[in-house]
């Protein structure tokens, strides 16, 4: 077996297209969503009455402790498909779009549970004096969160949020479970057609490495810098 | 420092005659540890009272109870005759007030902390205008110009746009005082405001507080170890031990001629 | 009230018809978790210790391996093992072994960051005093540093173990009949979707909880041995750092 540059040359544009159109889109959109949801969970866990907060914590732990591929299958084939939303599509492209949306939701939910933990750490790192000063100034609870706690917690949690986003990025091939044409599934297809996988899988690995390693380094630097 | 005009921040509401602050049968426990038990005292309008005593004697707890930072375990606190957190219901039962009612009265009280507790994510001026804008509903311009004159008065007129963390401890504490005054409180609580400062920075902070004392009739409760300062600004000194007032008098009398044995020992140790 | 607790007949019949297959899937998932976890642990310790030696070459090799396996995505590594290595090295197709190796390498690399972090977190004085006592490297690690680091690394390893259990679902992509693929197959064959998916969902949850509780017990014991009170450590940040 030898390395075939022509396969690599043909595969690279297709894979990069899938990378930018699917892998990256899912990662970015789902990261933003999970960062928002995670914040909502973190505040909810602190502010909701005891019983409700326990229910939320349990739901989050269910989401966190079950595999994404299974969650994707459940979301696509047990929850969405019976509604007809997946089948009533006019084109393959639209069908795939909808699968991508399902994928984004599943990734956003799963990683929101981890990000909620990051925010919780950030919130707990804020000294009690900050809460006390807000009380002494009679700031309403809402305003205290908005103006005092969240900005500080955000800053403390940022590197950790970034790291979860990188972890999510490397999990995107799980989308193969519901046949979303992301980069690795494209690689698999090309490899199958040429009866040679070494080129495509090497390229896929390199793309992941090239995209994630510098971001990870950035987060490690950020971690040291972002301290009040 | 020139003597600035702080009189416009003076509080005026409330009927004269009713004490500004009343502690009635106040009890505070932390778990099994009883810090205050059956404590009662009054503070008149415009009066400045210094609380002294060994650590753990409950002084700071009193300030924190007034600021609603701690929950009252028993008894009542009144501000201008109105209950702060708990009231006697018509049937004589002790009932907690709703958070909204508490918030309304709490606005009349301001506090300066030992550790300043400025918000690090806001500039100096943003720290000061935050509550006037979002609690009192002042316009940003109005709050800003008031904040600027307060900053001038605490000698930091040119530092408004800076980050609190870039200021020295003494400067941060002066900002914290300006921040508390911006809410135009009737009652100002000062909790060991110079204890966290390097000795050379204490003077400026006390200077600012002297000005506030001399030019306003804000009621003040101070916990401090600066006895000279306490002597200069306060009308009355209360000596605490194990949650009880064991002696109280005018500062001159207290410092030059303490009656109680515990007070004598305490003052000897500290002066 | 009684009807609240009655299980719909469909669920019972679905379970009755398919429990053997589901059990087979669970067996594969548990095997992958246990063996993958064991391999990952060994790799994590070896790479983590290598990162702390005084030999620059060893440290660099460890660093490169770790960054490589952290950076290139578990699924890609699995596909490389499954589709490329049999051709290159001529070994046959062993999906179960490949999945187990991929899990071990990937989570081993993550784990090595946790191990390294724990070794670094042992107070500097402890390292210095071993030098003062002229202890050989192996002795000082084994007798002094490791027992302290062990308690520190368990919370992070715990989080990673739960992730590894979830990661075993990659079996789906190479035709291994683990819990996820079994329930997906059953669903495709017409079994009631919610029931078959739901059963494996719950089984994964219980499995993850069981591993987590087991490692937590070891952690508490390690803390006790150091004379510490059992405390819950916040591992989120460290775990996120190791994964990225």
XYZ file of C-alpha atoms in Angstrom:
743
model
C 0.000 0.000 0.000
C 1.324 3.396 -0.855
C 0.292 6.975 -0.503
C -1.545 8.278 -3.576
C -1.209 12.010 -3.983
C -3.906 12.184 -6.627
C -6.483 10.836 -4.178
C -5.333 13.385 -1.626
C -5.539 16.176 -4.190
C -9.069 15.231 -5.203
C -10.267 14.655 -1.659
C -8.936 17.807 -0.069
C -11.363 20.325 -1.658
C -14.384 18.100 -0.988
C -13.346 17.598 2.616
C -12.576 21.258 3.171
C -15.978 22.167 1.751
C -17.663 19.766 4.171
C -15.443 21.103 6.955
C -16.462 24.712 6.426
C -20.076 24.078 5.508
C -20.950 21.476 8.112
C -18.295 20.733 10.728
C -17.430 24.351 11.447
C -21.010 25.625 11.202
C -22.225 22.997 13.658
C -19.331 23.716 16.029
C -19.770 27.490 15.998
C -23.559 27.586 16.202
C -23.774 24.813 18.785
C -20.995 26.408 20.862
C -22.798 29.734 21.003
C -26.083 28.022 21.834
C -24.536 25.852 24.515
C -22.772 28.853 26.035
C -26.144 30.616 26.296
C -28.013 27.555 27.559
C -25.236 26.737 29.998
C -25.527 30.195 31.505
C -29.286 29.815 31.815
C -28.851 26.439 33.539
C -26.196 27.797 35.897
C -28.372 30.729 36.955
C -31.451 28.510 37.100
C -29.715 26.003 39.378
C -28.955 28.809 41.832
C -32.137 30.830 41.613
C -34.915 28.280 41.182
C -36.739 26.954 44.208
C -35.181 23.783 45.621
C -37.427 21.166 44.024
C -37.306 22.713 40.550
C -33.578 23.140 40.744
C -33.250 19.434 41.642
C -35.343 18.496 38.620
C -33.170 20.647 36.366
C -30.007 19.135 37.837
C -31.360 15.631 37.159
C -32.305 16.421 33.556
C -28.857 17.897 32.978
C -27.198 14.835 34.450
C -29.289 12.596 32.139
C -28.137 14.618 29.145
C -24.537 14.692 30.304
C -24.180 11.000 31.081
C -25.508 9.491 27.852
C -23.671 9.256 24.529
C -24.153 11.827 21.787
C -24.578 9.245 18.992
C -27.505 7.709 20.869
C -28.954 11.152 21.580
C -28.680 11.998 17.883
C -30.539 8.807 16.934
C -33.238 9.470 19.515
C -33.649 13.088 18.462
C -33.801 12.324 14.746
C -35.693 9.055 14.618
C -37.741 8.871 17.799
C -38.597 12.514 18.410
C -38.474 14.481 15.154
C -39.290 11.850 12.524
C -42.754 10.991 13.895
C -43.687 14.682 13.483
C -43.106 14.428 9.755
C -40.755 17.412 9.736
C -37.880 15.298 8.480
C -39.728 13.498 5.686
C -41.717 16.411 4.255
C -38.786 17.955 2.507
C -38.542 19.070 -1.081
C -34.909 18.130 -1.631
C -32.041 16.119 -0.268
C -30.300 19.365 0.635
C -33.255 20.458 2.739
C -33.423 17.035 4.385
C -29.742 17.290 5.270
C -30.205 20.821 6.555
C -32.824 19.610 8.940
C -30.573 16.797 10.130
C -27.861 19.376 10.727
C -30.277 21.436 12.794
C -31.105 18.368 14.874
C -27.380 17.769 15.269
C -26.808 21.322 16.416
C -29.547 21.042 19.021
C -28.176 17.764 20.400
C -24.598 19.061 20.577
C -25.764 22.334 22.115
C -27.748 20.506 24.801
C -25.010 18.041 25.690
C -22.282 20.648 25.907
C -24.533 23.148 27.674
C -24.470 20.765 30.632
C -20.684 20.937 30.742
C -20.621 24.679 30.200
C -23.154 25.127 32.998
C -20.538 23.536 35.258
C -17.918 25.959 33.968
C -20.182 28.890 34.759
C -20.931 27.434 38.173
C -17.216 27.364 38.887
C -16.947 30.930 37.645
C -19.843 32.084 39.800
C -18.451 30.354 42.860
C -15.071 31.960 42.312
C -16.632 35.404 42.796
C -15.968 36.638 46.288
C -18.987 36.997 48.582
C -18.112 40.686 48.979
C -19.398 41.267 45.455
C -22.837 39.942 46.363
C -22.733 41.904 49.595
C -21.813 45.143 47.869
C -24.708 44.618 45.471
C -27.057 44.138 48.419
C -25.643 47.178 50.178
C -26.381 49.204 47.044
C -29.883 47.710 46.921
C -29.327 46.408 43.404
C -32.210 44.162 42.401
C -31.349 40.469 42.050
C -31.697 40.605 38.278
C -29.431 43.578 37.921
C -26.887 42.000 40.275
C -26.637 38.986 37.977
C -26.575 41.077 34.841
C -24.121 43.791 35.836
C -21.960 42.221 38.527
C -22.001 38.430 38.602
C -22.340 37.321 34.981
C -19.590 39.577 33.579
C -17.160 38.337 36.207
C -18.236 34.707 35.980
C -18.021 34.890 32.203
C -14.459 36.098 32.403
C -13.507 33.355 34.820
C -15.296 30.679 32.779
C -14.149 31.766 29.332
C -11.089 29.516 28.916
C -13.058 26.550 30.154
C -15.947 27.360 27.773
C -13.450 27.588 24.928
C -12.017 24.214 25.854
C -15.468 22.639 25.810
C -16.059 24.138 22.381
C -12.832 22.521 21.158
C -13.918 19.206 22.658
C -17.250 19.564 20.863
C -15.453 20.283 17.610
C -13.638 16.967 17.828
C -16.935 15.228 18.556
C -18.621 16.450 15.368
C -17.893 13.169 13.479
C -20.580 11.667 15.754
C -22.973 13.260 13.266
C -22.276 10.224 11.058
C -24.815 8.462 13.277
C -27.616 10.368 11.551
C -25.882 10.540 8.132
C -25.001 14.215 8.225
C -22.387 14.822 5.496
C -19.726 16.299 7.750
C -16.051 16.083 6.953
C -15.216 12.603 8.249
C -18.195 10.961 6.571
C -17.119 12.588 3.302
C -13.648 11.214 3.924
C -15.147 7.788 4.478
C -17.081 7.988 1.210
C -14.074 9.072 -0.813
C -11.934 6.421 0.844
C -14.511 3.741 0.011
C -14.730 4.821 -3.611
C -10.947 4.653 -4.050
C -10.419 1.575 -1.876
C -7.821 3.601 -0.016
C -8.376 5.350 3.275
C -4.901 6.394 4.271
C -4.989 9.695 2.373
C -8.421 10.843 3.494
C -8.044 9.823 7.127
C -4.635 11.480 7.350
C -6.097 14.664 5.899
C -9.052 14.510 8.293
C -6.745 14.065 11.277
C -4.511 16.904 10.138
C -7.431 19.262 9.632
C -8.660 18.535 13.157
C -5.172 18.988 14.557
C -4.492 22.197 12.649
C -7.820 23.715 13.674
C -7.882 22.616 17.305
C -4.267 22.837 18.455
C -3.759 26.606 18.033
C -7.174 27.249 19.596
C -6.262 25.052 22.526
C -2.977 26.919 22.983
C -4.898 30.204 22.890
C -7.200 28.941 25.645
C -4.228 27.875 27.782
C -2.739 31.362 27.491
C -6.111 32.930 28.193
C -6.449 30.785 31.296
C -3.358 32.375 32.783
C -4.249 35.906 31.736
C -7.926 36.305 32.528
C -7.720 36.783 36.251
C -8.928 39.937 37.927
C -7.805 68.305 51.562
C -10.093 71.319 51.300
C -13.355 71.050 53.094
C -15.847 70.019 50.454
C -19.527 70.650 50.531
C -21.220 67.356 51.117
C -24.322 68.849 52.668
C -26.422 68.278 49.564
C -26.057 64.559 50.136
C -27.465 64.852 53.596
C -30.552 62.885 54.333
C -33.604 64.683 55.546
C -36.560 62.314 55.550
C -38.180 60.820 58.632
C -40.037 62.474 61.416
C -37.905 63.969 64.082
C -38.440 62.273 67.394
C -38.472 58.694 66.152
C -35.048 57.170 66.523
C -33.284 56.398 63.260
C -32.398 52.876 64.307
C -33.935 50.641 66.946
C -32.676 47.163 67.860
C -35.261 45.331 69.906
C -34.507 42.023 71.575
C -32.232 41.110 68.676
C -30.897 37.603 68.497
C -28.379 36.172 66.042
C -27.142 32.634 65.958
C -24.743 30.971 63.557
C -25.715 27.354 63.958
C -25.309 26.659 67.650
C -23.110 29.664 68.205
C -25.107 32.529 69.763
C -23.544 35.827 68.720
C -26.234 38.248 69.871
C -28.923 37.593 72.408
C -31.603 39.993 73.609
C -29.711 42.981 72.286
C -31.478 46.348 72.359
C -30.312 49.889 71.607
C -31.352 53.008 69.767
C -29.538 55.443 67.550
C -30.924 58.954 67.060
C -31.126 60.751 63.740
C -27.799 62.206 62.761
C -26.050 60.421 65.579
C -22.664 58.837 64.961
C -22.005 55.769 67.065
C -18.790 53.779 67.265
C -18.934 50.123 68.236
C -15.813 48.819 69.918
C -14.922 45.536 71.521
C -12.793 42.440 71.042
C -13.165 40.457 67.840
C -16.088 38.091 67.984
C -18.035 40.435 70.234
C -20.731 40.904 67.589
C -19.975 44.428 66.323
C -19.693 43.539 62.675
C -22.715 41.261 62.939
C -24.770 44.272 64.026
C -23.801 46.193 60.907
C -24.421 43.167 58.720
C -27.854 42.627 60.246
C -28.763 46.222 59.511
C -27.555 45.842 55.933
C -29.642 42.619 55.684
C -26.510 40.654 54.841
C -27.316 38.298 57.695
C -30.695 36.938 58.605
C -32.100 37.934 61.959
C -32.596 34.888 64.198
C -34.942 36.684 66.572
C -36.213 40.116 67.557
C -36.754 43.222 65.486
C -34.843 46.034 63.857
C -36.617 49.301 63.051
C -35.428 52.051 60.751
C -37.306 55.358 61.182
C -39.902 53.409 63.104
C -40.505 50.954 60.279
C -39.595 47.280 60.585
C -36.588 46.262 58.486
C -36.924 42.528 57.994
C -39.438 41.272 60.538
C -42.536 42.784 62.068
C -44.889 41.997 64.875
C -48.130 40.942 63.250
C -51.449 42.044 64.750
C -51.716 38.757 66.601
C -48.276 39.403 68.089
C -46.538 36.807 65.956
C -43.152 37.601 64.456
C -43.412 37.541 60.678
C -40.847 38.123 57.970
C -41.438 40.958 55.539
C -41.588 40.271 51.836
C -38.313 40.872 49.940
C -39.848 43.863 48.152
C -40.742 45.540 51.445
C -37.262 44.873 52.787
C -35.703 46.328 49.638
C -37.620 49.571 50.062
C -36.269 50.295 53.522
C -32.803 48.935 52.775
C -32.326 51.754 50.259
C -31.937 54.205 53.104
C -28.865 52.332 54.330
C -25.417 52.292 52.791
C -22.315 50.369 53.745
C -18.569 50.569 53.257
C -16.694 47.310 53.648
C -13.310 46.380 54.980
C -12.357 44.885 51.599
C -13.881 47.739 49.533
C -15.793 45.269 47.330
C -15.699 47.450 44.258
C -16.965 45.760 41.100
C -13.808 44.890 39.137
C -15.677 44.647 35.847
C -16.704 48.318 35.952
C -14.742 51.530 35.857
C -14.629 53.748 38.923
C -17.419 55.996 37.695
C -19.531 53.043 36.587
C -19.205 51.636 40.085
C -20.622 54.844 41.489
C -23.497 55.395 39.062
C -24.621 51.756 38.925
C -27.077 51.926 41.806
C -28.306 55.534 41.333
C -29.230 54.668 37.741
C -30.637 51.210 38.311
C -32.145 51.579 41.756
C -33.048 55.246 42.123
C -33.837 55.624 38.433
C -31.606 58.627 37.880
C -30.629 59.435 34.304
C -27.064 58.506 33.375
C -26.098 62.162 32.899
C -27.491 63.166 36.264
C -25.811 60.245 38.013
C -22.563 60.935 36.232
C -22.371 64.576 37.238
C -23.197 63.709 40.845
C -20.615 60.933 40.781
C -18.030 63.332 39.399
C -18.577 65.822 42.216
C -18.378 62.992 44.750
C -15.121 61.835 43.181
C -13.804 65.389 43.385
C -14.708 65.468 47.032
C -12.866 62.262 47.828
C -9.875 63.619 45.908
C -10.097 61.257 42.924
C -11.744 63.556 40.394
C -9.389 62.497 37.605
C -9.590 58.733 38.136
C -13.208 58.133 37.090
C -12.455 56.134 33.967
C -9.879 53.917 35.550
C -10.303 50.352 36.634
C -10.633 49.939 40.410
C -7.904 47.291 40.448
C -5.432 49.903 39.207
C -5.987 52.066 42.280
C -4.289 51.749 45.646
C -6.249 50.315 48.542
C -6.827 53.752 50.012
C -8.071 55.085 46.697
C -10.340 52.092 46.244
C -11.804 52.666 49.669
C -12.470 56.325 48.884
C -14.273 55.240 45.719
C -16.296 52.816 47.824
C -17.263 55.683 50.140
C -18.310 57.791 47.147
C -20.292 54.833 45.824
C -22.168 54.475 49.101
C -22.817 58.240 49.337
C -24.168 58.346 45.779
C -27.210 56.500 47.065
C -27.853 59.406 49.462
C -28.236 57.093 52.441
C -29.770 58.152 55.733
C -27.619 55.608 57.504
C -24.010 54.811 56.656
C -22.387 51.688 58.030
C -18.596 51.611 58.164
C -17.170 48.172 58.810
C -13.477 48.416 59.710
C -12.907 50.499 56.605
C -9.214 51.074 57.259
C -8.242 47.614 58.536
C -7.174 46.317 55.135
C -5.092 49.383 54.289
C -1.380 50.018 54.535
C -0.792 52.458 57.419
C 0.249 55.340 55.167
C -3.066 55.142 53.270
C -5.315 55.287 56.333
C -5.120 59.065 56.740
C -6.724 59.959 53.413
C -9.659 57.634 53.988
C -10.269 58.945 57.498
C -9.968 62.484 56.167
C -12.782 61.865 53.713
C -14.925 60.338 56.445
C -14.270 63.293 58.740
C -15.552 65.576 55.995
C -18.671 63.483 55.602
C -19.207 63.580 59.356
C -18.655 67.317 59.575
C -20.765 68.367 56.630
C -23.746 66.000 56.675
C -26.190 64.697 59.220
C -26.014 61.110 57.965
C -26.471 58.694 60.828
C -23.358 56.560 61.133
C -22.513 53.286 62.756
C -18.793 52.597 62.798
C -16.776 49.574 63.694
C -13.165 50.675 63.883
C -9.888 50.243 65.659
C -8.888 53.864 64.964
C -9.660 55.185 68.416
C -8.552 58.750 67.737
C -10.853 58.892 64.763
C -13.701 57.393 66.793
C -13.095 60.007 69.454
C -13.147 62.837 66.914
C -16.216 61.960 64.917
C -18.571 59.965 67.102
C -21.163 61.162 69.559
C -21.288 57.945 71.445
C -19.182 54.825 71.899
C -20.606 51.428 72.749
C -18.352 48.760 74.176
C -19.372 45.211 73.259
C -18.383 41.958 74.825
C -19.886 38.594 73.899
C -22.816 40.214 72.152
C -23.773 42.581 74.970
C -23.234 46.306 75.455
C -21.234 46.391 78.633
C -20.616 50.118 78.647
C -21.591 53.168 76.636
C -20.815 56.836 76.902
C -19.514 59.902 75.102
C -16.138 59.171 73.514
C -14.147 61.428 75.842
C -15.562 59.755 78.900
C -15.151 56.306 77.435
C -11.530 56.723 76.443
C -10.293 58.761 79.385
C -12.342 57.195 82.127
C -13.692 53.744 81.288
C -15.823 52.237 84.031
C -15.958 48.562 83.240
C -12.990 46.313 83.874
C -13.285 44.684 80.449
C -13.298 48.073 78.765
C -10.175 49.145 80.618
C -8.353 46.010 79.575
C -9.544 46.290 76.003
C -8.511 49.932 75.677
C -5.167 49.264 77.285
C -4.484 46.520 74.821
C -5.469 48.560 71.811
C -4.217 52.106 72.614
C -53.524 5.842 41.105
C -52.757 2.332 39.905
C -52.786 3.196 36.215
C -49.984 5.672 36.803
C -47.679 2.800 37.542
C -48.813 0.425 34.834
C -46.274 -0.047 32.098
C -47.869 0.118 28.645
C -48.252 -3.356 27.147
C -46.181 -2.341 24.122
C -43.147 -1.674 26.245
C -43.344 -5.058 27.951
C -43.661 -6.933 24.715
C -40.820 -4.941 23.165
C -38.612 -5.817 26.078
C -39.660 -9.460 26.001
C -38.915 -9.762 22.322
C -35.551 -8.024 22.388
C -33.940 -8.326 25.780
C -31.346 -10.851 24.666
C -30.043 -8.590 21.943
C -30.043 -5.598 24.248
C -28.152 -7.600 26.824
C -25.590 -8.538 24.186
C -25.203 -4.859 23.338
C -24.747 -3.987 26.986
C -22.050 -6.655 27.254
C -20.033 -5.099 24.413
C -20.465 -1.615 25.864
C -19.319 -2.759 29.295
C -16.350 -4.619 27.823
C -15.268 -1.599 25.832
C -15.657 0.605 28.908
C -13.700 -1.665 31.245
C -10.866 -2.631 28.890
C -10.765 0.758 27.182
C -10.681 2.417 30.589
C -7.893 0.119 31.814
C -5.779 0.735 28.718
C -6.435 4.481 28.915
C -5.344 4.478 32.535
C -2.058 2.706 31.798
C -1.330 5.059 28.896
C -2.276 8.088 30.985
C 0.101 7.101 33.774
C 2.994 6.267 31.442
C 2.631 9.480 29.427
C 1.963 11.554 32.530
C 5.074 10.270 34.307
C 7.132 10.645 31.144
C 6.130 14.304 31.095
C 7.684 14.727 34.547
C 11.078 13.088 33.994
C 14.278 15.032 33.742
C 14.980 13.598 30.265
C 14.000 16.249 27.747
C 13.647 13.670 24.973
C 11.152 11.620 26.971
C 9.191 14.734 27.863
C 9.085 15.776 24.230
C 7.979 12.372 22.976
C 5.251 12.303 25.581
C 4.149 15.805 24.600
C 3.953 14.941 20.893
C 1.961 11.760 21.496
C -0.420 13.549 23.819
C -1.035 16.511 21.532
C -1.455 14.186 18.573
C -4.131 12.040 20.184
C -5.874 14.946 21.834
C -5.944 16.899 18.610
C -7.138 14.441 15.991
C -10.605 13.311 17.090
C -11.525 9.885 18.422
C -13.592 8.912 15.364
C -10.761 9.730 12.957
C -8.370 7.653 15.061
C -10.836 4.785 15.060
C -11.269 4.931 11.282
C -7.523 5.066 10.834
C -7.165 1.905 12.912
C -10.023 0.137 11.177
C -9.505 1.170 7.556
C -5.822 1.975 7.263
C -3.729 -0.104 9.656
C -4.931 -3.556 8.478
C -3.757 -2.669 4.985
C -0.488 -1.135 6.104
C 0.470 -3.725 8.715
C -1.407 -6.682 7.331
C -3.199 -7.527 10.539
C -6.773 -8.604 10.067
C -9.945 -6.847 10.915
C -10.676 -6.825 14.641
C -13.324 -4.165 15.269
C -13.582 -4.838 19.001
C -9.816 -4.584 19.467
C -9.634 -1.457 17.317
C -12.401 0.256 19.237
C -10.706 -0.682 22.491
C -7.325 0.617 21.306
C -8.822 3.852 19.951
C -10.588 4.512 23.260
C -7.451 3.685 25.207
C -5.196 5.943 23.159
C -7.578 8.877 22.964
C -8.687 8.917 26.580
C -5.203 7.890 27.680
C -3.876 11.093 26.114
C -6.558 13.147 27.874
C -5.874 11.281 31.084
C -2.146 11.949 30.910
C -2.953 15.661 31.200
C -4.883 14.931 34.374
C -2.045 12.788 35.736
C 0.530 15.440 34.857
C -1.650 18.147 36.424
C -1.944 16.133 39.638
C 1.792 15.484 39.818
C 2.437 19.185 39.294
C -0.113 20.060 41.965
C 1.792 18.156 44.647
C 3.430 20.963 46.633
C 6.923 21.884 45.511
C 8.235 21.330 49.046
C 7.348 17.657 48.789
C 9.458 17.293 45.650
C 12.260 19.283 47.230
C 12.319 17.223 50.386
C 12.665 14.017 48.367
C 15.714 15.571 46.763
C 16.990 16.558 50.187
C 16.653 12.913 51.219
C 18.567 11.837 48.101
C 15.829 9.455 47.066
C 16.144 7.696 43.724
C 13.538 8.870 41.192
C 11.453 5.697 41.301
C 11.356 5.682 45.089
C 10.394 9.288 45.376
C 7.579 8.970 42.861
C 6.310 5.685 44.270
C 6.587 6.443 47.957
C 6.106 10.204 48.262
C 4.638 11.899 45.205
C 2.274 9.300 43.786
C 0.144 8.724 46.914
C -0.528 12.462 47.104
C -1.075 12.919 43.375
C -3.340 9.868 43.283
C -5.992 11.575 45.393
C -5.700 14.699 43.269
C -6.054 12.966 39.905
C -9.038 10.743 40.687
C -11.755 13.381 40.233
C -10.418 14.239 36.771
C -10.024 10.570 35.837
C -13.583 10.054 37.049
C -14.967 12.645 34.623
C -12.907 11.154 31.814
C -14.128 7.652 32.609
C -17.728 8.801 32.243
C -16.790 10.340 28.904
C -15.096 7.119 27.850
C -18.260 5.148 28.656
C -20.157 7.519 26.383
C -17.351 7.304 23.833
C -17.866 3.534 23.478
C -20.813 4.432 21.239
C -18.271 4.875 18.430
C -18.807 1.123 18.080
C -21.851 2.110 16.047
C -19.614 3.404 13.254
C -17.712 0.161 12.705
C -20.591 -2.279 12.913
C -19.931 -3.509 16.436
C -23.126 -4.556 18.148
C -22.895 -2.359 21.239
C -25.849 -0.881 23.076
C -26.308 2.005 20.648
C -26.140 -0.061 17.470
C -28.337 -2.821 18.879
C -31.064 -0.381 19.788
C -30.716 1.330 16.427
C -30.954 -2.017 14.617
C -34.005 -3.026 16.619
C -35.610 0.306 15.815
C -34.919 -0.203 12.121
C -36.469 -3.674 12.356
C -39.661 -2.097 13.607
C -39.366 -2.320 17.386
C -41.025 0.531 19.264
C -38.457 3.349 18.996
C -38.949 5.043 22.299
C -38.716 1.781 24.161
C -35.539 0.413 22.583
C -33.760 3.744 22.550
C -35.073 4.568 26.007
C -33.779 1.305 27.450
C -30.269 1.871 26.191
C -30.434 5.533 27.246
C -31.205 4.472 30.808
C -28.598 1.696 30.720
C -25.886 4.139 29.641
C -26.907 6.504 32.402
C -26.758 3.779 35.036
C -23.444 2.507 33.695
C -21.897 5.980 33.774
C -23.218 6.510 37.303
C -21.876 3.148 38.448
C -18.355 3.838 37.147
C -18.474 7.316 38.605
C -19.594 6.075 42.026
C -16.921 3.370 41.996
C -14.128 5.840 41.239
C -15.534 8.256 43.780
C -15.202 5.547 46.432
C -11.575 5.044 45.521
C -11.088 8.799 45.683
C -12.604 9.063 49.156
C -10.380 6.226 50.320
C -7.308 7.930 48.840
C -8.216 11.170 50.590
C -8.691 9.351 53.893
C -5.329 7.682 53.564
C -3.789 11.142 53.341
C -5.693 12.147 56.460
C -8.010 14.418 54.487
C -11.725 14.743 54.851
C -13.590 13.491 51.795
C -14.318 16.557 49.691
C -15.978 17.014 46.364
C -13.563 18.587 43.938
C -14.638 20.784 41.070
C -13.083 19.061 38.078
C -14.888 20.762 35.256
C -12.160 23.227 34.463
C -9.342 20.710 34.583
C -11.306 18.229 32.497
C -12.125 20.843 29.867
C -8.450 21.735 29.784
C -7.409 18.128 29.294
C -9.911 17.531 26.505
C -9.060 20.549 24.412
